[in-house]
mmCIF file with all atom_site columns, C-alpha atoms in Angstrom:
data_model
loop_
_atom_site.group_PDB
_atom_site.id
_atom_site.type_symbol
_atom_site.label_atom_id
_atom_site.label_alt_id
_atom_site.label_comp_id
_atom_site.label_asym_id
_atom_site.label_entity_id
_atom_site.label_seq_id
_atom_site.pdbx_PDB_ins_code
_atom_site.Cartn_x
_atom_site.Cartn_y
_atom_site.Cartn_z
_atom_site.occupancy
_atom_site.B_iso_or_equiv
_atom_site.pdbx_formal_charge
_atom_site.auth_seq_id
_atom_site.auth_comp_id
_atom_site.auth_asym_id
_atom_site.auth_atom_id
_atom_site.pdbx_PDB_model_num
ATOM 1   C CA . MET A 1 1   ? 86.240 -35.622 60.814 1.00 0.00 ? 1   MET A CA 1
ATOM 2   C CA . GLN A 1 2   ? 83.856 -32.928 61.901 1.00 0.00 ? 2   GLN A CA 1
ATOM 3   C CA . ALA A 1 3   ? 85.535 -30.294 59.298 1.00 0.00 ? 3   ALA A CA 1
ATOM 4   C CA . LEU A 1 4   ? 84.956 -33.012 56.668 1.00 0.00 ? 4   LEU A CA 1
ATOM 5   C CA . LEU A 1 5   ? 81.243 -33.579 57.547 1.00 0.00 ? 5   LEU A CA 1
ATOM 6   C CA . LYS A 1 6   ? 80.996 -29.634 57.346 1.00 0.00 ? 6   LYS A CA 1
ATOM 7   C CA . LEU A 1 7   ? 82.408 -29.977 53.928 1.00 0.00 ? 7   LEU A CA 1
ATOM 8   C CA . SER A 1 8   ? 80.192 -32.861 53.084 1.00 0.00 ? 8   SER A CA 1
ATOM 9   C CA . ASN A 1 9   ? 76.922 -30.859 54.325 1.00 0.00 ? 9   ASN A CA 1
ATOM 10  C CA . GLY A 1 10  ? 78.013 -28.001 51.962 1.00 0.00 ? 10  GLY A CA 1
ATOM 11  C CA . ILE A 1 11  ? 78.384 -30.192 49.258 1.00 0.00 ? 11  ILE A CA 1
ATOM 12  C CA . ASP A 1 12  ? 75.077 -31.838 49.730 1.00 0.00 ? 12  ASP A CA 1
ATOM 13  C CA . ALA A 1 13  ? 73.457 -28.561 49.677 1.00 0.00 ? 13  ALA A CA 1
ATOM 14  C CA . PHE A 1 14  ? 74.933 -27.185 46.505 1.00 0.00 ? 14  PHE A CA 1
ATOM 15  C CA . THR A 1 15  ? 74.131 -30.836 45.011 1.00 0.00 ? 15  THR A CA 1
ATOM 16  C CA . GLY A 1 16  ? 70.502 -30.704 45.988 1.00 0.00 ? 16  GLY A CA 1
ATOM 17  C CA . TRP A 1 17  ? 69.980 -26.861 45.206 1.00 0.00 ? 17  TRP A CA 1
ATOM 18  C CA . THR A 1 18  ? 71.544 -27.387 41.586 1.00 0.00 ? 18  THR A CA 1
ATOM 19  C CA . GLY A 1 19  ? 69.855 -30.653 40.839 1.00 0.00 ? 19  GLY A CA 1
ATOM 20  C CA . LYS A 1 20  ? 66.311 -29.311 41.988 1.00 0.00 ? 20  LYS A CA 1
ATOM 21  C CA . ARG A 1 21  ? 66.750 -26.356 39.318 1.00 0.00 ? 21  ARG A CA 1
ATOM 22  C CA . LEU A 1 22  ? 68.514 -28.232 36.588 1.00 0.00 ? 22  LEU A CA 1
ATOM 23  C CA . ALA A 1 23  ? 65.595 -30.828 36.754 1.00 0.00 ? 23  ALA A CA 1
ATOM 24  C CA . TRP A 1 24  ? 63.219 -28.322 35.263 1.00 0.00 ? 24  TRP A CA 1
ATOM 25  C CA . LEU A 1 25  ? 65.112 -28.427 31.870 1.00 0.00 ? 25  LEU A CA 1
ATOM 26  C CA . ILE A 1 26  ? 63.617 -31.523 31.127 1.00 0.00 ? 26  ILE A CA 1
ATOM 27  C CA . LEU A 1 27  ? 60.371 -29.631 31.096 1.00 0.00 ? 27  LEU A CA 1
ATOM 28  C CA . LEU A 1 28  ? 61.651 -27.074 28.661 1.00 0.00 ? 28  LEU A CA 1
ATOM 29  C CA . ALA A 1 29  ? 63.164 -29.736 26.544 1.00 0.00 ? 29  ALA A CA 1
ATOM 30  C CA . VAL A 1 30  ? 59.622 -31.351 26.352 1.00 0.00 ? 30  VAL A CA 1
ATOM 31  C CA . VAL A 1 31  ? 58.163 -27.909 25.514 1.00 0.00 ? 31  VAL A CA 1
ATOM 32  C CA . ILE A 1 32  ? 60.626 -27.281 22.653 1.00 0.00 ? 32  ILE A CA 1
ATOM 33  C CA . SER A 1 33  ? 60.222 -31.077 21.506 1.00 0.00 ? 33  SER A CA 1
ATOM 34  C CA . ALA A 1 34  ? 56.200 -30.556 21.136 1.00 0.00 ? 34  ALA A CA 1
ATOM 35  C CA . LEU A 1 35  ? 56.576 -26.955 19.496 1.00 0.00 ? 35  LEU A CA 1
ATOM 36  C CA . ASN A 1 36  ? 58.982 -28.583 16.942 1.00 0.00 ? 36  ASN A CA 1
ATOM 37  C CA . ALA A 1 37  ? 56.730 -31.428 16.229 1.00 0.00 ? 37  ALA A CA 1
ATOM 38  C CA . ILE A 1 38  ? 53.724 -28.985 15.718 1.00 0.00 ? 38  ILE A CA 1
ATOM 39  C CA . ILE A 1 39  ? 55.580 -26.487 13.530 1.00 0.00 ? 39  ILE A CA 1
ATOM 40  C CA . ARG A 1 40  ? 57.035 -29.369 11.633 1.00 0.00 ? 40  ARG A CA 1
ATOM 41  C CA . LYS A 1 41  ? 53.604 -30.957 11.104 1.00 0.00 ? 41  LYS A CA 1
ATOM 42  C CA . THR A 1 42  ? 51.956 -27.669 10.536 1.00 0.00 ? 42  THR A CA 1
ATOM 43  C CA . LEU A 1 43  ? 54.226 -25.578 8.778  1.00 0.00 ? 43  LEU A CA 1
ATOM 44  C CA . ASP A 1 44  ? 56.378 -28.331 7.054  1.00 0.00 ? 44  ASP A CA 1
ATOM 45  C CA . THR A 1 45  ? 59.380 -26.610 8.333  1.00 0.00 ? 45  THR A CA 1
ATOM 46  C CA . SER A 1 46  ? 62.084 -27.381 11.005 1.00 0.00 ? 46  SER A CA 1
ATOM 47  C CA . SER A 1 47  ? 65.128 -26.120 12.638 1.00 0.00 ? 47  SER A CA 1
ATOM 48  C CA . ASN A 1 48  ? 68.305 -28.266 13.139 1.00 0.00 ? 48  ASN A CA 1
ATOM 49  C CA . SER A 1 49  ? 69.339 -25.990 16.314 1.00 0.00 ? 49  SER A CA 1
ATOM 50  C CA . TRP A 1 50  ? 65.866 -26.506 18.112 1.00 0.00 ? 50  TRP A CA 1
ATOM 51  C CA . LEU A 1 51  ? 66.240 -30.298 17.406 1.00 0.00 ? 51  LEU A CA 1
ATOM 52  C CA . GLU A 1 52  ? 69.854 -30.318 18.811 1.00 0.00 ? 52  GLU A CA 1
ATOM 53  C CA . LEU A 1 53  ? 68.681 -28.025 21.720 1.00 0.00 ? 53  LEU A CA 1
ATOM 54  C CA . GLN A 1 54  ? 66.575 -30.663 22.914 1.00 0.00 ? 54  GLN A CA 1
ATOM 55  C CA . TRP A 1 55  ? 69.312 -33.202 23.436 1.00 0.00 ? 55  TRP A CA 1
ATOM 56  C CA . VAL A 1 56  ? 71.632 -30.582 24.774 1.00 0.00 ? 56  VAL A CA 1
ATOM 57  C CA . LEU A 1 57  ? 68.894 -29.754 27.535 1.00 0.00 ? 57  LEU A CA 1
ATOM 58  C CA . PHE A 1 58  ? 68.394 -33.628 28.011 1.00 0.00 ? 58  PHE A CA 1
ATOM 59  C CA . SER A 1 59  ? 72.414 -33.748 28.597 1.00 0.00 ? 59  SER A CA 1
ATOM 60  C CA . ILE A 1 60  ? 72.491 -30.909 30.935 1.00 0.00 ? 60  ILE A CA 1
ATOM 61  C CA . VAL A 1 61  ? 70.014 -32.867 33.105 1.00 0.00 ? 61  VAL A CA 1
ATOM 62  C CA . PHE A 1 62  ? 71.428 -36.147 32.720 1.00 0.00 ? 62  PHE A CA 1
ATOM 63  C CA . LEU A 1 63  ? 75.053 -35.177 33.474 1.00 0.00 ? 63  LEU A CA 1
ATOM 64  C CA . LEU A 1 64  ? 74.650 -32.421 35.885 1.00 0.00 ? 64  LEU A CA 1
ATOM 65  C CA . CYS A 1 65  ? 71.880 -33.827 37.777 1.00 0.00 ? 65  CYS A CA 1
ATOM 66  C CA . ALA A 1 66  ? 73.860 -37.176 38.346 1.00 0.00 ? 66  ALA A CA 1
ATOM 67  C CA . SER A 1 67  ? 75.372 -35.997 41.543 1.00 0.00 ? 67  SER A CA 1
ATOM 68  C CA . TRP A 1 68  ? 71.826 -35.195 42.874 1.00 0.00 ? 68  TRP A CA 1
ATOM 69  C CA . THR A 1 69  ? 70.795 -38.779 41.693 1.00 0.00 ? 69  THR A CA 1
ATOM 70  C CA . LEU A 1 70  ? 73.719 -39.947 43.950 1.00 0.00 ? 70  LEU A CA 1
ATOM 71  C CA . LEU A 1 71  ? 72.921 -37.706 46.814 1.00 0.00 ? 71  LEU A CA 1
ATOM 72  C CA . ASP A 1 72  ? 69.353 -38.891 47.061 1.00 0.00 ? 72  ASP A CA 1
ATOM 73  C CA . ASN A 1 73  ? 70.604 -42.721 46.963 1.00 0.00 ? 73  ASN A CA 1
ATOM 74  C CA . GLU A 1 74  ? 68.371 -43.455 43.618 1.00 0.00 ? 74  GLU A CA 1
ATOM 75  C CA . HIS A 1 75  ? 71.582 -44.424 41.562 1.00 0.00 ? 75  HIS A CA 1
ATOM 76  C CA . ILE A 1 76  ? 71.320 -48.026 39.988 1.00 0.00 ? 76  ILE A CA 1
ATOM 77  C CA . ARG A 1 77  ? 72.154 -51.161 42.242 1.00 0.00 ? 77  ARG A CA 1
ATOM 78  C CA . ILE A 1 78  ? 70.835 -54.305 42.777 1.00 0.00 ? 78  ILE A CA 1
ATOM 79  C CA . ASP A 1 79  ? 68.156 -53.773 45.559 1.00 0.00 ? 79  ASP A CA 1
ATOM 80  C CA . ILE A 1 80  ? 67.115 -57.403 45.980 1.00 0.00 ? 80  ILE A CA 1
ATOM 81  C CA . PHE A 1 81  ? 70.553 -58.430 47.103 1.00 0.00 ? 81  PHE A CA 1
ATOM 82  C CA . ASN A 1 82  ? 71.305 -54.984 48.478 1.00 0.00 ? 82  ASN A CA 1
ATOM 83  C CA . SER A 1 83  ? 68.208 -55.090 51.062 1.00 0.00 ? 83  SER A CA 1
ATOM 84  C CA . MET A 1 84  ? 69.338 -58.605 52.142 1.00 0.00 ? 84  MET A CA 1
ATOM 85  C CA . MET A 1 85  ? 72.542 -57.684 53.172 1.00 0.00 ? 85  MET A CA 1
ATOM 86  C CA . PRO A 1 86  ? 73.354 -56.374 56.613 1.00 0.00 ? 86  PRO A CA 1
ATOM 87  C CA . LYS A 1 87  ? 73.774 -52.534 57.182 1.00 0.00 ? 87  LYS A CA 1
ATOM 88  C CA . ARG A 1 88  ? 77.561 -52.994 57.786 1.00 0.00 ? 88  ARG A CA 1
ATOM 89  C CA . ALA A 1 89  ? 78.133 -54.939 54.678 1.00 0.00 ? 89  ALA A CA 1
ATOM 90  C CA . ARG A 1 90  ? 75.987 -52.561 52.560 1.00 0.00 ? 90  ARG A CA 1
ATOM 91  C CA . ASN A 1 91  ? 78.317 -49.494 53.700 1.00 0.00 ? 91  ASN A CA 1
ATOM 92  C CA . ILE A 1 92  ? 81.588 -51.564 53.246 1.00 0.00 ? 92  ILE A CA 1
ATOM 93  C CA . ILE A 1 93  ? 80.496 -52.066 49.763 1.00 0.00 ? 93  ILE A CA 1
ATOM 94  C CA . ASP A 1 94  ? 79.679 -48.494 49.162 1.00 0.00 ? 94  ASP A CA 1
ATOM 95  C CA . ILE A 1 95  ? 82.990 -47.269 50.615 1.00 0.00 ? 95  ILE A CA 1
ATOM 96  C CA . ILE A 1 96  ? 85.038 -49.740 48.438 1.00 0.00 ? 96  ILE A CA 1
ATOM 97  C CA . GLY A 1 97  ? 82.638 -48.907 45.418 1.00 0.00 ? 97  GLY A CA 1
ATOM 98  C CA . HIS A 1 98  ? 83.393 -44.979 45.886 1.00 0.00 ? 98  HIS A CA 1
ATOM 99  C CA . ILE A 1 99  ? 87.030 -45.527 46.536 1.00 0.00 ? 99  ILE A CA 1
ATOM 100 C CA . PHE A 1 100 ? 88.021 -48.026 43.848 1.00 0.00 ? 100 PHE A CA 1
ATOM 101 C CA . PHE A 1 101 ? 85.308 -47.301 41.084 1.00 0.00 ? 101 PHE A CA 1
ATOM 102 C CA . LEU A 1 102 ? 83.164 -44.179 41.283 1.00 0.00 ? 102 LEU A CA 1
ATOM 103 C CA . ILE A 1 103 ? 86.184 -41.827 42.503 1.00 0.00 ? 103 ILE A CA 1
ATOM 104 C CA . PRO A 1 104 ? 88.603 -43.127 39.749 1.00 0.00 ? 104 PRO A CA 1
ATOM 105 C CA . LEU A 1 105 ? 85.965 -43.177 36.939 1.00 0.00 ? 105 LEU A CA 1
ATOM 106 C CA . THR A 1 106 ? 85.198 -39.764 37.775 1.00 0.00 ? 106 THR A CA 1
ATOM 107 C CA . VAL A 1 107 ? 88.908 -38.464 37.557 1.00 0.00 ? 107 VAL A CA 1
ATOM 108 C CA . VAL A 1 108 ? 89.445 -40.272 34.192 1.00 0.00 ? 108 VAL A CA 1
ATOM 109 C CA . MET A 1 109 ? 86.427 -38.616 32.646 1.00 0.00 ? 109 MET A CA 1
ATOM 110 C CA . ILE A 1 110 ? 87.479 -35.228 33.781 1.00 0.00 ? 110 ILE A CA 1
ATOM 111 C CA . VAL A 1 111 ? 91.216 -35.601 32.844 1.00 0.00 ? 111 VAL A CA 1
ATOM 112 C CA . THR A 1 112 ? 90.051 -37.025 29.468 1.00 0.00 ? 112 THR A CA 1
ATOM 113 C CA . GLY A 1 113 ? 87.063 -34.484 29.207 1.00 0.00 ? 113 GLY A CA 1
ATOM 114 C CA . ILE A 1 114 ? 89.300 -31.407 29.418 1.00 0.00 ? 114 ILE A CA 1
ATOM 115 C CA . PRO A 1 115 ? 91.253 -31.710 26.357 1.00 0.00 ? 115 PRO A CA 1
ATOM 116 C CA . PHE A 1 116 ? 88.281 -33.198 24.556 1.00 0.00 ? 116 PHE A CA 1
ATOM 117 C CA . PHE A 1 117 ? 86.306 -29.766 25.342 1.00 0.00 ? 117 PHE A CA 1
ATOM 118 C CA . LEU A 1 118 ? 89.358 -27.601 25.006 1.00 0.00 ? 118 LEU A CA 1
ATOM 119 C CA . ARG A 1 119 ? 90.241 -28.956 21.153 1.00 0.00 ? 119 ARG A CA 1
ATOM 120 C CA . SER A 1 120 ? 86.268 -28.472 20.458 1.00 0.00 ? 120 SER A CA 1
ATOM 121 C CA . LEU A 1 121 ? 86.685 -24.804 21.883 1.00 0.00 ? 121 LEU A CA 1
ATOM 122 C CA . GLN A 1 122 ? 89.790 -23.961 19.986 1.00 0.00 ? 122 GLN A CA 1
ATOM 123 C CA . ILE A 1 123 ? 88.586 -24.731 16.342 1.00 0.00 ? 123 ILE A CA 1
ATOM 124 C CA . ASN A 1 124 ? 84.759 -23.504 17.607 1.00 0.00 ? 124 ASN A CA 1
ATOM 125 C CA . GLU A 1 125 ? 83.329 -26.725 16.735 1.00 0.00 ? 125 GLU A CA 1
ATOM 126 C CA . GLN A 1 126 ? 80.226 -26.477 15.268 1.00 0.00 ? 126 GLN A CA 1
ATOM 127 C CA . SER A 1 127 ? 77.446 -29.055 14.384 1.00 0.00 ? 127 SER A CA 1
ATOM 128 C CA . GLY A 1 128 ? 77.595 -31.120 11.264 1.00 0.00 ? 128 GLY A CA 1
ATOM 129 C CA . ASN A 1 129 ? 73.943 -30.174 10.439 1.00 0.00 ? 129 ASN A CA 1
ATOM 130 C CA . ALA A 1 130 ? 73.197 -27.173 8.657  1.00 0.00 ? 130 ALA A CA 1
ATOM 131 C CA . GLY A 1 131 ? 71.874 -24.436 11.111 1.00 0.00 ? 131 GLY A CA 1
ATOM 132 C CA . GLY A 1 132 ? 73.083 -26.514 14.045 1.00 0.00 ? 132 GLY A CA 1
ATOM 133 C CA . LEU A 1 133 ? 74.624 -25.280 17.514 1.00 0.00 ? 133 LEU A CA 1
ATOM 134 C CA . PRO A 1 134 ? 78.139 -25.217 18.465 1.00 0.00 ? 134 PRO A CA 1
ATOM 135 C CA . GLN A 1 135 ? 79.353 -28.503 19.770 1.00 0.00 ? 135 GLN A CA 1
ATOM 136 C CA . TRP A 1 136 ? 82.080 -26.953 22.281 1.00 0.00 ? 136 TRP A CA 1
ATOM 137 C CA . PRO A 1 137 ? 79.194 -26.063 25.257 1.00 0.00 ? 137 PRO A CA 1
ATOM 138 C CA . ALA A 1 138 ? 77.954 -29.615 24.999 1.00 0.00 ? 138 ALA A CA 1
ATOM 139 C CA . LYS A 1 139 ? 81.156 -30.944 25.443 1.00 0.00 ? 139 LYS A CA 1
ATOM 140 C CA . ALA A 1 140 ? 81.918 -29.048 28.414 1.00 0.00 ? 140 ALA A CA 1
ATOM 141 C CA . LEU A 1 141 ? 79.073 -30.794 30.254 1.00 0.00 ? 141 LEU A CA 1
ATOM 142 C CA . ILE A 1 142 ? 80.973 -33.940 30.244 1.00 0.00 ? 142 ILE A CA 1
ATOM 143 C CA . MET A 1 143 ? 83.822 -32.522 32.493 1.00 0.00 ? 143 MET A CA 1
ATOM 144 C CA . ILE A 1 144 ? 81.309 -30.427 34.345 1.00 0.00 ? 144 ILE A CA 1
ATOM 145 C CA . GLY A 1 145 ? 78.811 -33.198 35.141 1.00 0.00 ? 145 GLY A CA 1
ATOM 146 C CA . PHE A 1 146 ? 81.759 -35.784 36.201 1.00 0.00 ? 146 PHE A CA 1
ATOM 147 C CA . ALA A 1 147 ? 83.412 -33.134 38.238 1.00 0.00 ? 147 ALA A CA 1
ATOM 148 C CA . LEU A 1 148 ? 80.207 -32.569 40.101 1.00 0.00 ? 148 LEU A CA 1
ATOM 149 C CA . LEU A 1 149 ? 79.881 -36.328 40.438 1.00 0.00 ? 149 LEU A CA 1
ATOM 150 C CA . LEU A 1 150 ? 83.271 -36.426 41.961 1.00 0.00 ? 150 LEU A CA 1
ATOM 151 C CA . VAL A 1 151 ? 82.742 -34.058 44.461 1.00 0.00 ? 151 VAL A CA 1
ATOM 152 C CA . GLN A 1 152 ? 79.323 -35.703 45.527 1.00 0.00 ? 152 GLN A CA 1
ATOM 153 C CA . GLY A 1 153 ? 81.156 -39.162 45.489 1.00 0.00 ? 153 GLY A CA 1
ATOM 154 C CA . ILE A 1 154 ? 83.448 -37.768 48.044 1.00 0.00 ? 154 ILE A CA 1
ATOM 155 C CA . SER A 1 155 ? 80.702 -36.238 50.169 1.00 0.00 ? 155 SER A CA 1
ATOM 156 C CA . GLU A 1 156 ? 79.181 -39.591 50.333 1.00 0.00 ? 156 GLU A CA 1
ATOM 157 C CA . LEU A 1 157 ? 82.245 -41.373 51.055 1.00 0.00 ? 157 LEU A CA 1
ATOM 158 C CA . ILE A 1 158 ? 82.817 -38.995 53.850 1.00 0.00 ? 158 ILE A CA 1
ATOM 159 C CA . LYS A 1 159 ? 79.088 -39.631 55.346 1.00 0.00 ? 159 LYS A CA 1
ATOM 160 C CA . ARG A 1 160 ? 79.509 -43.257 54.890 1.00 0.00 ? 160 ARG A CA 1
ATOM 161 C CA . ILE A 1 161 ? 82.517 -43.283 56.903 1.00 0.00 ? 161 ILE A CA 1
ATOM 162 C CA . ALA A 1 162 ? 81.145 -41.259 59.616 1.00 0.00 ? 162 ALA A CA 1
ATOM 163 C CA . ILE A 1 163 ? 77.936 -43.421 59.510 1.00 0.00 ? 163 ILE A CA 1
ATOM 164 C CA . MET A 1 164 ? 80.429 -46.612 60.148 1.00 0.00 ? 164 MET A CA 1
ATOM 165 C CA . ARG A 1 165 ? 82.115 -44.708 62.970 1.00 0.00 ? 165 ARG A CA 1
ATOM 166 C CA . GLY A 1 166 ? 78.671 -43.790 64.741 1.00 0.00 ? 166 GLY A CA 1
ATOM 167 C CA . MET A 1 167 ? 79.134 -40.262 64.259 1.00 0.00 ? 167 MET A CA 1
ATOM 168 C CA . ILE A 1 168 ? 75.952 -39.533 62.154 1.00 0.00 ? 168 ILE A CA 1
ATOM 169 C CA . PRO A 1 169 ? 72.908 -41.560 61.433 1.00 0.00 ? 169 PRO A CA 1
ATOM 170 C CA . ASP A 1 170 ? 72.203 -43.082 57.914 1.00 0.00 ? 170 ASP A CA 1
ATOM 171 C CA . PRO A 1 171 ? 70.101 -40.599 56.028 1.00 0.00 ? 171 PRO A CA 1
ATOM 172 C CA . HIS A 1 172 ? 69.017 -43.362 53.869 1.00 0.00 ? 172 HIS A CA 1
ATOM 173 C CA . GLU A 1 173 ? 68.123 -45.975 56.495 1.00 0.00 ? 173 GLU A CA 1
ATOM 174 C CA . SER A 1 174 ? 64.543 -45.495 56.416 1.00 0.00 ? 174 SER A CA 1
ATOM 175 C CA . GLN A 1 175 ? 64.369 -44.709 52.844 1.00 0.00 ? 175 GLN A CA 1
ATOM 176 C CA . VAL A 1 176 ? 62.113 -47.090 50.757 1.00 0.00 ? 176 VAL A CA 1
ATOM 177 C CA . SER A 1 177 ? 63.258 -47.971 47.267 1.00 0.00 ? 177 SER A CA 1
ATOM 178 C CA . ALA A 1 178 ? 61.354 -46.864 44.291 1.00 0.00 ? 178 ALA A CA 1
ATOM 179 C CA . LEU A 1 179 ? 60.543 -50.701 43.514 1.00 0.00 ? 179 LEU A CA 1
ATOM 180 C CA . GLU A 1 180 ? 59.272 -51.177 47.122 1.00 0.00 ? 180 GLU A CA 1
ATOM 181 C CA . ALA A 1 181 ? 57.161 -48.055 46.975 1.00 0.00 ? 181 ALA A CA 1
ATOM 182 C CA . GLU A 1 182 ? 55.505 -49.063 43.626 1.00 0.00 ? 182 GLU A CA 1
ATOM 183 C CA . VAL A 1 183 ? 55.073 -52.752 44.963 1.00 0.00 ? 183 VAL A CA 1
ATOM 184 C CA . GLU A 1 184 ? 53.322 -50.825 48.247 1.00 0.00 ? 184 GLU A CA 1
ATOM 185 C CA . HIS A 1 185 ? 51.350 -48.651 45.879 1.00 0.00 ? 185 HIS A CA 1
ATOM 186 C CA . LEU A 1 186 ? 49.973 -51.739 43.781 1.00 0.00 ? 186 LEU A CA 1
ATOM 187 C CA . VAL A 1 187 ? 49.102 -53.719 46.971 1.00 0.00 ? 187 VAL A CA 1
ATOM 188 C CA . GLU A 1 188 ? 47.299 -50.650 48.185 1.00 0.00 ? 188 GLU A CA 1
ATOM 189 C CA . ALA A 1 189 ? 45.180 -50.336 44.889 1.00 0.00 ? 189 ALA A CA 1
ATOM 190 C CA . ILE A 1 190 ? 44.494 -54.236 45.048 1.00 0.00 ? 190 ILE A CA 1
ATOM 191 C CA . GLU A 1 191 ? 42.998 -54.188 48.556 1.00 0.00 ? 191 GLU A CA 1
ATOM 192 C CA . LYS A 1 192 ? 40.990 -51.058 47.842 1.00 0.00 ? 192 LYS A CA 1
ATOM 193 C CA . LYS A 1 193 ? 39.261 -53.346 45.159 1.00 0.00 ? 193 LYS A CA 1
#
């Protein structure tokens, strides 16, 4: 189990490093979007490639940072029910969810995404819009994103099992959910008034 925990730590380090760097592409997408809007309004001209680049950048962040979201325990769940459950029940639900839902879904998406990408690459698929971007790089993001999510899902499964065995502390035990943090912030703001 110690070897698996070392592997998990390596995966977590890579996922965190990658996510923190790729998240900056949102800023680039916003800048491109703003410049596109300014040029379109002031010069009455536009470029399909710049418009498509915006959604490609967003896709990169959405697909390739999903594993970072899982690492930071910020993925979607019903916090009201989750917080009322005992720790052991939450851990069991996470293990079942990873084994029977997350990991199979990622495998299916990778297996179906590879031929989807390869067909696009073989024909050098281009955008249907005049002056648009090639489509195959964007299609590669699907299999890459789900591969990263699969690897992070395996890391989370290793950590959940180790936590249940008492081998490591739960890294998210003291984590406050985004909803709880917002409620605390609003309560503080009300009390100051």
